[in-house]
Short mmCIF file of C-alpha atoms and ligand atoms in Angstrom, two decimals:
data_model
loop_
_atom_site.label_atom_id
_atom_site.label_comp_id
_atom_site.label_asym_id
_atom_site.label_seq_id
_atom_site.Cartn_x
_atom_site.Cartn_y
_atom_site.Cartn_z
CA UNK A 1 -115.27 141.57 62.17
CA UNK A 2 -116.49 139.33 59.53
CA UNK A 3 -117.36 139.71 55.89
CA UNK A 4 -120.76 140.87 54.67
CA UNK A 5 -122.19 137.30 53.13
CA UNK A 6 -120.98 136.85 49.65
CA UNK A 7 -121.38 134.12 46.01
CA UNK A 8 -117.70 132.82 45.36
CA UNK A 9 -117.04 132.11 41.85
CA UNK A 10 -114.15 130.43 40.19
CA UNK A 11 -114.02 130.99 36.41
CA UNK A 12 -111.44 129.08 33.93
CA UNK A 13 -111.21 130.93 31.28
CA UNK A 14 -110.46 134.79 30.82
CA UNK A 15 -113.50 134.98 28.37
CA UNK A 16 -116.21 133.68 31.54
CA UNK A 17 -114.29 136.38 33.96
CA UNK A 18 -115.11 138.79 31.60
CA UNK A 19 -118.38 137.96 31.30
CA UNK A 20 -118.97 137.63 35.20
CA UNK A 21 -117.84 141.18 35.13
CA UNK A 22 -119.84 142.71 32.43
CA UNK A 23 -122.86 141.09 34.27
CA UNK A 24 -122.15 141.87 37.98
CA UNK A 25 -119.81 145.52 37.40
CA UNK A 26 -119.32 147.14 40.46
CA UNK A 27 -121.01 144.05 42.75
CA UNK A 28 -118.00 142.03 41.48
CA UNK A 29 -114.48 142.04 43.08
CA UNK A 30 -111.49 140.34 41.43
CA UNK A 31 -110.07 137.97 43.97
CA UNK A 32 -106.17 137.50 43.11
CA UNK A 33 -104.05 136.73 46.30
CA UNK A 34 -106.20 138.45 48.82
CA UNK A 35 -103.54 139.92 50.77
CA UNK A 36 -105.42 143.19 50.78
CA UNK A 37 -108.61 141.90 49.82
CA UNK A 38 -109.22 139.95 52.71
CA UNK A 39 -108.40 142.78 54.84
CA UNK A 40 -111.04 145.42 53.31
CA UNK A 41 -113.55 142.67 53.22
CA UNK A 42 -113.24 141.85 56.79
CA UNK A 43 -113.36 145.31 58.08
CA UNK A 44 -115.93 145.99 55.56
CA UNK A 45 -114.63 148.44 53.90
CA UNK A 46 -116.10 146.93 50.50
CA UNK A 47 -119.03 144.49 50.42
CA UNK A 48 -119.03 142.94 47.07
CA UNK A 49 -121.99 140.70 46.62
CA UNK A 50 -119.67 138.20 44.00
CA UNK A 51 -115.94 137.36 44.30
CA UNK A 52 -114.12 136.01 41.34
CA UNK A 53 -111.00 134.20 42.27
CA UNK A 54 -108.98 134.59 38.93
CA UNK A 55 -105.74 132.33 40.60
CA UNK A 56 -106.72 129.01 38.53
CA UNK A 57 -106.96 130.59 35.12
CA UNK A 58 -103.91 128.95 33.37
CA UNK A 59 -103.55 131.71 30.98
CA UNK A 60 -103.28 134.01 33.46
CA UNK A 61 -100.22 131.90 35.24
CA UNK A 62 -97.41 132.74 32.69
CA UNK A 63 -94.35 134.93 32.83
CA UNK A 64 -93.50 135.61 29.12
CA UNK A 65 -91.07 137.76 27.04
CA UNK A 66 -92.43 139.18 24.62
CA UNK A 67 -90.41 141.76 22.28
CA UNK A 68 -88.72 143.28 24.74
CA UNK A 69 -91.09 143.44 27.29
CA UNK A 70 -91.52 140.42 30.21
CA UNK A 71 -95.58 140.28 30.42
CA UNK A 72 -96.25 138.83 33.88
CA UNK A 73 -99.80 137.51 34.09
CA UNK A 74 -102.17 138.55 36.57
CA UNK A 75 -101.90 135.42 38.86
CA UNK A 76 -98.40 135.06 39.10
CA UNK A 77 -97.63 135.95 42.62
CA UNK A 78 -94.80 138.07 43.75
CA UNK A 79 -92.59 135.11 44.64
CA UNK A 80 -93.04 133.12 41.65
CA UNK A 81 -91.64 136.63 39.84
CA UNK A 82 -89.05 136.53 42.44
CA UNK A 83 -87.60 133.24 41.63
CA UNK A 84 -87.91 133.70 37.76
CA UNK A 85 -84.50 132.78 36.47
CA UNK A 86 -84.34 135.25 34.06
CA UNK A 87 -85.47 138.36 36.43
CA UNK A 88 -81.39 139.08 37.67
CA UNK A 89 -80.84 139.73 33.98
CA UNK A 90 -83.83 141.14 32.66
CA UNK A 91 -85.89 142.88 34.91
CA UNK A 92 -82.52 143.84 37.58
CA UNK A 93 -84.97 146.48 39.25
CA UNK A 94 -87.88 143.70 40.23
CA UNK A 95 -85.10 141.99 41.82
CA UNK A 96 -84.04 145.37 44.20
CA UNK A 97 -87.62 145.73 45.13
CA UNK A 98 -89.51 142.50 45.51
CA UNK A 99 -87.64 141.25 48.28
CA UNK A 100 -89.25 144.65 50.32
CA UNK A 101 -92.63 143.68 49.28
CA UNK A 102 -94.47 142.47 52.66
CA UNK A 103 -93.09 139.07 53.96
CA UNK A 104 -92.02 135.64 52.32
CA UNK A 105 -95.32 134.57 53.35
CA UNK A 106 -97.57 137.76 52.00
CA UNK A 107 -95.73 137.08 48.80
CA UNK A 108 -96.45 133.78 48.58
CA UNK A 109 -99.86 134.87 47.65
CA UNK A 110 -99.94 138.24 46.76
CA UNK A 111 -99.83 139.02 42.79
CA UNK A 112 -98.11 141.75 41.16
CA UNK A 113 -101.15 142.75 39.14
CA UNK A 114 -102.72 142.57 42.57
CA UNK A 115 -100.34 145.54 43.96
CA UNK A 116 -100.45 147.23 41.03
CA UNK A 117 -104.78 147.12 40.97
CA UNK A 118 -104.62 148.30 44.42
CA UNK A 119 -102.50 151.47 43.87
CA UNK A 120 -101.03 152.24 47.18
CA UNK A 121 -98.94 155.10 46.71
CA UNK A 122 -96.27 153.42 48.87
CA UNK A 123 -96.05 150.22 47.37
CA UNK A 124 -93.09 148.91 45.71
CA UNK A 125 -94.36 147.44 42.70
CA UNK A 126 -96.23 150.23 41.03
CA UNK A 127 -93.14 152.41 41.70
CA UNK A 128 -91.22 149.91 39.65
CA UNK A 129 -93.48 149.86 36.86
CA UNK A 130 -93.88 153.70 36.86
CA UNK A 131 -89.70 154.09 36.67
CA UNK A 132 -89.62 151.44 34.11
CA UNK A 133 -91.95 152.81 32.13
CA UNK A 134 -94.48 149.74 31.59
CA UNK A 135 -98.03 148.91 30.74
CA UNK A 136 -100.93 147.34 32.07
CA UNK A 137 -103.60 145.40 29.80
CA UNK A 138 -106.89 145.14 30.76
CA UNK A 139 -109.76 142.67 28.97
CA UNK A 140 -113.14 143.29 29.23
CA UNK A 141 -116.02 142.19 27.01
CA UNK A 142 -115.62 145.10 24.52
CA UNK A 143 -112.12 143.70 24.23
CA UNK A 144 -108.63 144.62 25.44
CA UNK A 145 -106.78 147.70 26.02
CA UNK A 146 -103.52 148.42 27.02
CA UNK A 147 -102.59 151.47 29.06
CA UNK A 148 -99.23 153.29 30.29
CA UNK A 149 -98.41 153.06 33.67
CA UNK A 150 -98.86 156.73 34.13
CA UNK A 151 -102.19 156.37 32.79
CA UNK A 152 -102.87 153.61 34.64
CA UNK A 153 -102.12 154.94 38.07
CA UNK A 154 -104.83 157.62 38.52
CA UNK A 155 -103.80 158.50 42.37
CA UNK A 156 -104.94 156.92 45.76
CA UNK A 157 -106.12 153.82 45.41
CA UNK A 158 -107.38 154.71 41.99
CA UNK A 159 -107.06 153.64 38.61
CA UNK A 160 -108.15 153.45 35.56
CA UNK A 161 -109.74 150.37 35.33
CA UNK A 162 -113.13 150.30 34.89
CA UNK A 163 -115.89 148.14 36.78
CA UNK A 164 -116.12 145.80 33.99
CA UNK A 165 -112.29 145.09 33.27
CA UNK A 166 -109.85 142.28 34.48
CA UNK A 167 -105.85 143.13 34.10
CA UNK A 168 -104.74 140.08 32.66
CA UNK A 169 -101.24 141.50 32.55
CA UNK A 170 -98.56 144.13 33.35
CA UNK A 171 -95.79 144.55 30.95
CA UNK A 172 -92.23 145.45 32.10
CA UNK A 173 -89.70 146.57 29.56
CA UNK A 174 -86.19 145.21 29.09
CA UNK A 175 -84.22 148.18 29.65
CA UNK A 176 -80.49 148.40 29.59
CA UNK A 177 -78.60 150.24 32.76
CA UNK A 178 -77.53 150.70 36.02
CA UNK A 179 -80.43 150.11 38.71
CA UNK A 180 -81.03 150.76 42.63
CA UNK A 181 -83.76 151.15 44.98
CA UNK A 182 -83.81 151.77 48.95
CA UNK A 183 -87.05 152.64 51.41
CA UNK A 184 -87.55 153.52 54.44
CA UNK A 185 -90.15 151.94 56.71
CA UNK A 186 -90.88 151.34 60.21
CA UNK A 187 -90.24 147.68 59.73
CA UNK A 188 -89.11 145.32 56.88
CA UNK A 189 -92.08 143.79 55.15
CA UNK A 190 -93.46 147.20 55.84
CA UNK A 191 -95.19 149.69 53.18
CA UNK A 192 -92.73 152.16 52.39
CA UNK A 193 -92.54 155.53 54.27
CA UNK A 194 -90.57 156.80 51.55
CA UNK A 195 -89.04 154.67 48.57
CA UNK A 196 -86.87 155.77 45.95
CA UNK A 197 -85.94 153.53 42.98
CA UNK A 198 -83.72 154.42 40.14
CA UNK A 199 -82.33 153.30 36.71
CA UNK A 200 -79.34 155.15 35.18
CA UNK A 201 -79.32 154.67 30.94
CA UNK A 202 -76.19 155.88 29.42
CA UNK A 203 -77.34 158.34 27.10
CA UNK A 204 -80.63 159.77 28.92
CA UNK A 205 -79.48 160.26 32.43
CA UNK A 206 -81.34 158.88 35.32
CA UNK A 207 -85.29 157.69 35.70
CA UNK A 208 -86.01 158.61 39.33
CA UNK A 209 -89.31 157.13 40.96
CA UNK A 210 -90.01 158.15 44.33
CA UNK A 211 -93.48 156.22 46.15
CA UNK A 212 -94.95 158.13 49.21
CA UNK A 213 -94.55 161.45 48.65
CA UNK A 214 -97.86 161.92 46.48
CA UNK A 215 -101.10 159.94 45.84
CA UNK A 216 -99.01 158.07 43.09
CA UNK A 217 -95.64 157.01 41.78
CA UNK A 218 -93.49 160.19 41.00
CA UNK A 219 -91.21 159.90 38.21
CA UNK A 220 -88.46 162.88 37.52
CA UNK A 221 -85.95 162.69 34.99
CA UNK A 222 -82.49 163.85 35.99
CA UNK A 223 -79.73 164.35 33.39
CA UNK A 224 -76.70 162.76 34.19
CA UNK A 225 -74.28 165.43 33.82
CA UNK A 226 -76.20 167.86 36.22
CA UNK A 227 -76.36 168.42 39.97
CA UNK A 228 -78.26 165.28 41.36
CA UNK A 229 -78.67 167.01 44.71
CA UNK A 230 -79.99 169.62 43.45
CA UNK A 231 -82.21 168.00 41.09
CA UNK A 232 -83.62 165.69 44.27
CA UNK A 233 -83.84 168.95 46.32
CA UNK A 234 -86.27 170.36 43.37
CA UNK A 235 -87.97 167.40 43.44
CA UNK A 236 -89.04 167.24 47.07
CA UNK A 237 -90.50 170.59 47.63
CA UNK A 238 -92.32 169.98 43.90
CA UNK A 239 -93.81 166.57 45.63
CA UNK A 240 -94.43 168.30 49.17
CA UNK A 241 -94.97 164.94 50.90
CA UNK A 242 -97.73 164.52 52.97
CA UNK A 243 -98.42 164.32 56.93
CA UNK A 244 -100.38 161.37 57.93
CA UNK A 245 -99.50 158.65 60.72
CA UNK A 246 -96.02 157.33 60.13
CA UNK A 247 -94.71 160.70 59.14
CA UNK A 248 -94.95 164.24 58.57
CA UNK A 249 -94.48 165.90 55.25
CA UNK A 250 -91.34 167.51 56.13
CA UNK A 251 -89.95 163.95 57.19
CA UNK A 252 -90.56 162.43 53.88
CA UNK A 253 -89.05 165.37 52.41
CA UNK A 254 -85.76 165.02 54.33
CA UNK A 255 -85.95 161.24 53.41
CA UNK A 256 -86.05 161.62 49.97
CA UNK A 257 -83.17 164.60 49.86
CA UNK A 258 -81.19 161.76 51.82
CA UNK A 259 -82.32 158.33 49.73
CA UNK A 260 -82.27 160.03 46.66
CA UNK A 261 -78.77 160.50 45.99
CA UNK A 262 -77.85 157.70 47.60
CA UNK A 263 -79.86 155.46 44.71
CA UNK A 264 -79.73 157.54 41.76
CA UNK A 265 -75.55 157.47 42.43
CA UNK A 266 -75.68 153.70 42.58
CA UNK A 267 -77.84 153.30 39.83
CA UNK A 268 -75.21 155.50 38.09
CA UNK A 269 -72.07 153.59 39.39
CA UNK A 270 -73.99 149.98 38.26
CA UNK A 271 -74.64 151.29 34.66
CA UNK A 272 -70.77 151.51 34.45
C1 LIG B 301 -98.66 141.84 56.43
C2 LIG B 301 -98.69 142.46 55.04
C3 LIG B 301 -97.66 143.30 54.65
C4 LIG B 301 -97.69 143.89 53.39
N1 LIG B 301 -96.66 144.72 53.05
C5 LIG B 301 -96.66 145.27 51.82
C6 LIG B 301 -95.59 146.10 51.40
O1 LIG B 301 -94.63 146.35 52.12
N2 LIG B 301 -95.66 146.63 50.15
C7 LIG B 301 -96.70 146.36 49.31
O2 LIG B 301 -96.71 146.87 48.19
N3 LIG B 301 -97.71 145.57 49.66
C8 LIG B 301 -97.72 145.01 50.89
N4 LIG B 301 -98.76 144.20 51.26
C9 LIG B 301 -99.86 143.97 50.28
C10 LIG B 301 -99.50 142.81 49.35
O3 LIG B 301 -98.43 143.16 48.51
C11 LIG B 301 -100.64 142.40 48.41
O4 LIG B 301 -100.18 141.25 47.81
C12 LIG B 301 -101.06 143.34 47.31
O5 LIG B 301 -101.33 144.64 47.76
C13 LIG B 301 -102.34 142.88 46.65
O6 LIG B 301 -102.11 141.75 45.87
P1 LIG B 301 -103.09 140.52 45.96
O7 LIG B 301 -102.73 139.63 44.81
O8 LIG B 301 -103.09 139.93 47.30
O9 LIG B 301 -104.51 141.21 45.60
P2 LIG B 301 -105.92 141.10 46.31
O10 LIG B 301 -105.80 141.38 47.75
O11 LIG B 301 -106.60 139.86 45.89
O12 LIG B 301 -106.64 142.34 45.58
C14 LIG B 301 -106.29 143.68 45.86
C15 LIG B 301 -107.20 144.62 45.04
O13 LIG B 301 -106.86 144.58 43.66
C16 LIG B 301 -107.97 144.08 42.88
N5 LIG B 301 -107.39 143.15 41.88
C17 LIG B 301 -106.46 142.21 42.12
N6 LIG B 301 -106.12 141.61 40.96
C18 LIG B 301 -106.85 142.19 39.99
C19 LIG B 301 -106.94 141.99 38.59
N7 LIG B 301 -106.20 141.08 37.94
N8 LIG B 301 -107.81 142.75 37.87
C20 LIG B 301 -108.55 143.70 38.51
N9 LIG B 301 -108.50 143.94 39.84
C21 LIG B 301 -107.66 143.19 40.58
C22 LIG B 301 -108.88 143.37 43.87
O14 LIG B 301 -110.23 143.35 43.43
C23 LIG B 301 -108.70 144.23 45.11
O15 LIG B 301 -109.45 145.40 45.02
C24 LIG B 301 -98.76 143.60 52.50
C25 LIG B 301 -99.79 142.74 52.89
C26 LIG B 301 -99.77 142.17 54.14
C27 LIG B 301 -100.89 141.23 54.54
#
């Protein structure tokens, strides 16, 4: 199939996109990489009458740390994040999961904001930002606002963005400790079935984000001196899981009572 007709505008400043959006709302769709969008327009599962392709707006192109927190702009694309020289040290955790994130050439293209707008519940990214406990700033015309990522992520494919905002940014703090993640998924480059990522701090135990067991990221705090297993256990008959074509609920259950261990001792053994 083929896309519904639609007006294709490029703006160059964050101030015009803003503007585009407070005129058009819910008519509009921000284009970022179009690794997704593409998809739903071609199937039609939106019809926006405008698209605003946000890639050339040089403020949005930057990767900056800013007191304590790297602030990844909304048209840096997953690669660019991936090749960062700084990401091994500061950001260890993007490092686990963007190499899981689709394929070389998906990521070539594909944003982080982008995954993170889109709110799959399986998707790598917003896991990471959910475990890392990060923010996401939107701009509209009233001005900007910046919202936790458990806030942010509202459940399937929903968030709270409204019609008329843009995320310029997400924010990812610098946090010290041990990190891991692992998925399962039919094939690499494949959303996750069930993905479990992890970061061990010394003194507060062990963040544990688990994507594809509920309509969004799940994070559980597990204290480092208890029963992990156990903990996980807890955890996976609290989430349920769900049955839908790659697995049953049950199955992502038994995943996550077998992946979750697995990364939150790793993240454990790298915090040292
Ligand atoms: C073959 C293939 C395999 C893939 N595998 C995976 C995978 O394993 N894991 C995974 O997580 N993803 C996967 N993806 C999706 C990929 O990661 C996309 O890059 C991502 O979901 C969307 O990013 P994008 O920049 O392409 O956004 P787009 O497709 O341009 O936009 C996606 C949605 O977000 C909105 N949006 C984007 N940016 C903004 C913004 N700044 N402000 C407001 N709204 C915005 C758009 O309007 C649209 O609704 C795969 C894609 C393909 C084609």
């Amino acid at each position: 199939m083929k896309p519904r007709p639609f007006d294709y505008v490029r703006p160059d400043s964050i101030d015009e996109a803003v503007a585009i959006l407070a005129e058009r709302g819910d008519d509009a769709r921000v284009l970022a990489g179009g690794q997704t969008l593409l998809a739903m327009l071609n199937l039609r599962v939106v019809e926006p009458a405008v698209l605003l392709d946000i890639t050339r707006i040089p403020e949005l192109g930057e990767i900056r740390d800013v007191d304590g927190k790297i602030e990844v702009g909304a048209a840096v694309t997953q690669n660019r994040l991936l090749a960062w020289p700084a990401l091994g040290q500061k950001l260890p955790l993007l490092g686990a999961v963007l190499p899981f994130v689709g394929h070389f050439q998906t990521r070539n293209k594909g944003t982080v904001c982008g995954s993170i707008a889109h709110a799959d519940p399986s998707s790598e990214l917003p896991l990471a930002l959910a475990v890392l406990g990060g923010e996401v700033v939107l701009a509209s015309r009233k001005g900007m606002r910046v919202l936790p990522a458990a806030e942010f992520q509202q459940g399937l494919l929903t968030t709270a963005r409204a019609a008329d905002e843009l995320i310029t940014s997400v924010r990812f703090p610098v946090v010290a400790g041990g990190v891991a993640f692992r998925e399962v998924a039919r094939r690499h480059g494949d959303f996750a079935i069930v993905g479990v990522a992890a970061l061990a701090e010394s003194k507060n135990g062990i963040r544990l984000g688990v994507a594809g067991m509920a309509e969004r990221p799940a994070v559980a705090r597990i204290r480092g001196n208890g029963d992990v297993r156990q903990s996980i256990e807890r955890l996976a008959w609290e989430l349920e899981g769900y049955d839908d074509i790659h697995a049953s609920a049950r199955m992502r259950r038994d995943l996550l009572r077998r992946i979750g261990p697995v990364v939150a001792e790793e993240a454990a053994r790298c915090a040292g």
